mmCIF file of C-alpha atoms in Angstrom:
data_model
loop_
_atom_site.group_PDB
_atom_site.id
_atom_site.type_symbol
_atom_site.label_atom_id
_atom_site.label_comp_id
_atom_site.label_asym_id
_atom_site.label_seq_id
_atom_site.Cartn_x
_atom_site.Cartn_y
_atom_site.Cartn_z
ATOM 1 C CA UNK A 20 102.949 110.084 125.495
ATOM 2 C CA UNK A 21 99.307 109.485 125.527
ATOM 3 C CA UNK A 22 98.021 111.973 122.875
ATOM 4 C CA UNK A 23 95.434 114.284 123.978
ATOM 5 C CA UNK A 24 90.985 113.762 122.586
ATOM 6 C CA UNK A 25 89.789 116.313 120.476
ATOM 7 C CA UNK A 26 86.661 118.003 121.963
ATOM 8 C CA UNK A 27 83.394 118.832 121.135
ATOM 9 C CA UNK A 28 81.775 121.865 122.255
ATOM 10 C CA UNK A 29 78.187 120.541 122.322
ATOM 11 C CA UNK A 30 75.788 123.504 122.202
ATOM 12 C CA UNK A 31 71.441 122.060 122.580
ATOM 13 C CA UNK A 32 69.084 124.048 120.706
ATOM 14 C CA UNK A 33 65.366 123.676 121.947
ATOM 15 C CA UNK A 34 61.446 124.745 121.235
ATOM 16 C CA UNK A 35 59.399 125.910 124.108
ATOM 17 C CA UNK A 36 56.331 127.002 124.842
ATOM 18 C CA UNK A 37 55.076 129.610 127.277
ATOM 19 C CA UNK A 38 51.567 129.660 129.106
ATOM 20 C CA UNK A 39 49.716 131.463 126.066
ATOM 21 C CA UNK A 40 51.520 128.920 123.634
ATOM 22 C CA UNK A 41 53.898 131.334 122.254
ATOM 23 C CA UNK A 42 57.061 129.419 121.156
ATOM 24 C CA UNK A 43 60.678 130.389 121.671
ATOM 25 C CA UNK A 44 64.346 128.777 121.859
ATOM 26 C CA UNK A 45 66.576 127.875 124.986
ATOM 27 C CA UNK A 46 70.370 127.387 124.055
ATOM 28 C CA UNK A 47 72.241 125.342 126.482
ATOM 29 C CA UNK A 48 75.851 124.765 126.331
ATOM 30 C CA UNK A 49 76.669 120.397 127.173
ATOM 31 C CA UNK A 50 77.681 120.257 131.452
ATOM 32 C CA UNK A 51 76.766 124.289 131.796
ATOM 33 C CA UNK A 52 73.756 124.802 133.759
ATOM 34 C CA UNK A 53 72.871 127.979 132.806
ATOM 35 C CA UNK A 54 69.811 128.124 129.774
ATOM 36 C CA UNK A 55 69.509 131.419 127.641
ATOM 37 C CA UNK A 56 66.083 131.971 125.676
ATOM 38 C CA UNK A 57 65.741 133.853 122.212
ATOM 39 C CA UNK A 58 62.444 134.849 121.311
ATOM 40 C CA UNK A 59 63.737 133.245 118.013
ATOM 41 C CA UNK A 60 65.436 130.797 115.623
ATOM 42 C CA UNK A 61 67.579 133.122 114.231
ATOM 43 C CA UNK A 62 69.356 134.904 116.998
ATOM 44 C CA UNK A 63 68.914 131.675 118.778
ATOM 45 C CA UNK A 64 71.054 130.424 115.983
ATOM 46 C CA UNK A 65 73.927 133.173 116.115
ATOM 47 C CA UNK A 66 74.074 133.056 119.978
ATOM 48 C CA UNK A 67 75.828 129.400 119.299
ATOM 49 C CA UNK A 68 78.173 130.758 116.481
ATOM 50 C CA UNK A 69 79.131 133.417 118.944
ATOM 51 C CA UNK A 70 79.936 131.321 121.815
ATOM 52 C CA UNK A 71 81.699 128.624 119.896
ATOM 53 C CA UNK A 72 83.495 130.872 117.744
ATOM 54 C CA UNK A 73 85.006 132.123 121.506
ATOM 55 C CA UNK A 74 85.705 128.161 121.997
ATOM 56 C CA UNK A 75 88.878 126.562 121.157
ATOM 57 C CA UNK A 76 88.178 122.827 119.642
ATOM 58 C CA UNK A 77 84.744 121.857 117.200
ATOM 59 C CA UNK A 78 81.670 123.215 118.231
ATOM 60 C CA UNK A 79 78.600 121.244 117.254
ATOM 61 C CA UNK A 80 74.746 122.246 117.899
ATOM 62 C CA UNK A 81 71.913 119.289 118.998
ATOM 63 C CA UNK A 82 68.414 120.080 116.851
ATOM 64 C CA UNK A 83 65.030 119.580 120.288
ATOM 65 C CA UNK A 84 61.322 119.954 118.615
ATOM 66 C CA UNK A 85 58.941 118.267 120.845
ATOM 67 C CA UNK A 86 61.062 116.938 123.346
ATOM 68 C CA UNK A 87 63.910 115.177 120.774
ATOM 69 C CA UNK A 88 66.417 115.765 118.552
ATOM 70 C CA UNK A 89 65.718 116.424 115.289
ATOM 71 C CA UNK A 90 69.474 116.839 113.894
ATOM 72 C CA UNK A 91 72.656 118.604 114.147
ATOM 73 C CA UNK A 92 75.119 120.408 112.484
ATOM 74 C CA UNK A 93 79.222 121.391 113.220
ATOM 75 C CA UNK A 94 79.150 125.231 113.771
ATOM 76 C CA UNK A 95 80.127 125.911 110.006
ATOM 77 C CA UNK A 96 77.173 124.888 108.804
ATOM 78 C CA UNK A 97 75.349 126.875 111.235
ATOM 79 C CA UNK A 98 75.779 130.044 109.172
ATOM 80 C CA UNK A 99 74.222 127.996 105.338
ATOM 81 C CA UNK A 100 71.639 127.147 108.069
ATOM 82 C CA UNK A 101 70.342 130.739 108.847
ATOM 83 C CA UNK A 102 70.625 132.096 105.431
ATOM 84 C CA UNK A 103 68.370 129.094 104.305
ATOM 85 C CA UNK A 104 65.543 129.825 106.918
ATOM 86 C CA UNK A 105 65.731 133.396 106.564
ATOM 87 C CA UNK A 106 65.382 133.422 102.590
ATOM 88 C CA UNK A 107 62.609 130.892 102.874
ATOM 89 C CA UNK A 108 61.454 133.219 105.293
ATOM 90 C CA UNK A 109 60.479 130.135 107.386
ATOM 91 C CA UNK A 110 58.191 130.744 110.640
ATOM 92 C CA UNK A 111 59.831 130.666 113.790
ATOM 93 C CA UNK A 112 57.593 127.326 115.149
ATOM 94 C CA UNK A 113 57.990 125.336 111.895
ATOM 95 C CA UNK A 114 62.122 126.541 111.403
ATOM 96 C CA UNK A 115 63.752 122.964 112.788
ATOM 97 C CA UNK A 116 61.359 120.727 110.614
ATOM 98 C CA UNK A 117 62.745 123.163 107.936
ATOM 99 C CA UNK A 118 65.736 122.726 108.155
ATOM 100 C CA UNK A 119 65.571 118.809 108.657
ATOM 101 C CA UNK A 120 62.892 118.641 104.996
ATOM 102 C CA UNK A 121 66.003 120.834 103.354
ATOM 103 C CA UNK A 122 68.424 118.267 105.047
ATOM 104 C CA UNK A 123 70.457 120.686 106.750
ATOM 105 C CA UNK A 124 70.993 118.631 109.635
ATOM 106 C CA UNK A 125 73.070 115.160 110.716
ATOM 107 C CA UNK A 126 69.982 112.715 111.444
ATOM 108 C CA UNK A 127 70.739 108.851 112.562
ATOM 109 C CA UNK A 128 68.520 106.702 110.611
ATOM 110 C CA UNK A 129 65.710 104.669 113.953
ATOM 111 C CA UNK A 130 65.372 101.741 114.002
ATOM 112 C CA UNK A 131 62.683 100.923 114.224
ATOM 113 C CA UNK A 132 62.896 101.474 109.963
ATOM 114 C CA UNK A 133 61.492 98.589 108.010
ATOM 115 C CA UNK A 134 64.450 97.187 105.680
ATOM 116 C CA UNK A 135 62.976 94.280 102.379
ATOM 117 C CA UNK A 136 64.307 90.840 102.861
ATOM 118 C CA UNK A 137 64.061 88.244 100.130
ATOM 119 C CA UNK A 138 64.371 85.337 100.481
ATOM 120 C CA UNK A 139 64.436 82.462 97.613
ATOM 121 C CA UNK A 140 62.979 78.105 98.107
ATOM 122 C CA UNK A 141 63.907 76.064 95.087
ATOM 123 C CA UNK A 142 62.144 73.412 93.786
ATOM 124 C CA UNK A 143 58.880 74.260 95.967
ATOM 125 C CA UNK A 144 56.562 70.810 95.060
ATOM 126 C CA UNK A 145 52.809 72.330 94.994
ATOM 127 C CA UNK A 146 50.478 70.181 93.161
ATOM 128 C CA UNK A 147 53.073 68.370 91.772
ATOM 129 C CA UNK A 148 53.932 70.814 89.735
ATOM 130 C CA UNK A 149 57.842 71.844 90.674
ATOM 131 C CA UNK A 150 58.662 75.504 90.911
ATOM 132 C CA UNK A 151 60.695 78.952 91.781
ATOM 133 C CA UNK A 152 59.410 80.782 94.207
ATOM 134 C CA UNK A 153 60.122 83.995 95.660
ATOM 135 C CA UNK A 154 59.464 84.908 99.407
ATOM 136 C CA UNK A 155 59.522 88.680 99.684
ATOM 137 C CA UNK A 156 59.404 89.066 104.154
ATOM 138 C CA UNK A 157 58.704 92.803 105.429
ATOM 139 C CA UNK A 158 60.616 93.546 108.445
ATOM 140 C CA UNK A 159 58.598 95.572 110.538
ATOM 141 C CA UNK A 160 60.504 96.245 113.136
ATOM 142 C CA UNK A 161 64.208 95.391 114.765
ATOM 143 C CA UNK A 162 62.863 96.109 118.573
ATOM 144 C CA UNK A 163 59.932 94.343 118.968
ATOM 145 C CA UNK A 164 57.628 95.008 121.948
ATOM 146 C CA UNK A 165 55.216 92.009 122.833
ATOM 147 C CA UNK A 166 53.493 91.746 125.990
ATOM 148 C CA UNK A 167 55.757 89.089 127.718
ATOM 149 C CA UNK A 168 55.101 84.886 127.827
ATOM 150 C CA UNK A 169 53.888 84.531 131.520
ATOM 151 C CA UNK A 170 51.488 87.290 131.141
ATOM 152 C CA UNK A 171 48.270 84.820 131.092
ATOM 153 C CA UNK A 172 49.186 82.240 133.036
ATOM 154 C CA UNK A 173 49.940 84.840 135.939
ATOM 155 C CA UNK A 174 45.987 85.558 135.103
ATOM 156 C CA UNK A 175 45.806 82.629 134.856
ATOM 157 C CA UNK A 176 47.408 81.629 139.053
ATOM 158 C CA UNK A 177 45.878 84.894 140.126
ATOM 159 C CA UNK A 178 42.777 83.766 139.009
ATOM 160 C CA UNK A 179 42.627 80.570 140.632
ATOM 161 C CA UNK A 180 44.043 81.778 143.971
ATOM 162 C CA UNK A 181 40.959 84.274 143.921
ATOM 163 C CA UNK A 182 38.437 81.335 143.112
ATOM 164 C CA UNK A 183 40.183 78.638 146.128
ATOM 165 C CA UNK A 184 40.346 81.721 148.436
ATOM 166 C CA UNK A 185 36.744 82.393 147.745
ATOM 167 C CA UNK A 186 36.132 78.725 148.130
ATOM 168 C CA UNK A 187 37.765 78.965 152.026
ATOM 169 C CA UNK A 188 35.986 81.475 152.872
ATOM 170 C CA UNK A 189 32.726 79.983 152.725
ATOM 171 C CA UNK A 190 33.590 77.241 153.487
ATOM 172 C CA UNK A 191 34.448 78.802 157.000
ATOM 173 C CA UNK A 192 31.024 81.022 157.318
ATOM 174 C CA UNK A 193 28.989 77.174 156.755
ATOM 175 C CA UNK A 194 30.400 76.141 159.706
ATOM 176 C CA UNK A 195 30.836 79.003 161.575
ATOM 177 C CA UNK A 196 27.037 79.542 161.389
ATOM 178 C CA UNK A 197 27.130 75.401 161.325
ATOM 179 C CA UNK A 198 24.951 75.099 158.638
ATOM 180 C CA UNK A 199 27.252 71.926 157.474
#
């Protein structure tokens, strides 16, 4: 017999700015096209709690700010978030930043974190002295973005083709005007 997967009801809360740069908050349930707009962060989070309480299964909300994921929280933690935001009297524009700083949401660590790596070299000869050195290497990023190696060759080939084309055209014009 196949077991049923426990489904999580996913909600997304994101900030939105109108033409006058007034902030509002959109609440959207995953796989549903309808978005609801709220004037305050607390109203949007309370609406999430009301909707999630009527659904079967676990519910979780994902917070987005400046078009990027900032953290998530299960239904049970949403009430605590509302209380902390009200208690600290945080304005709506800084609410998502505040809950991140207070570690009220779960966040993923990005892949671009710096990780120090230690390498040991034994018996390094320097000026005829033997010693043990420790070299600390800092890994800048797991994902390195570099220009492709073929880029400089491509530019060289295009330049060469352009020079050859100019020479051929010049020779054709000289021949046409019977200078050669």
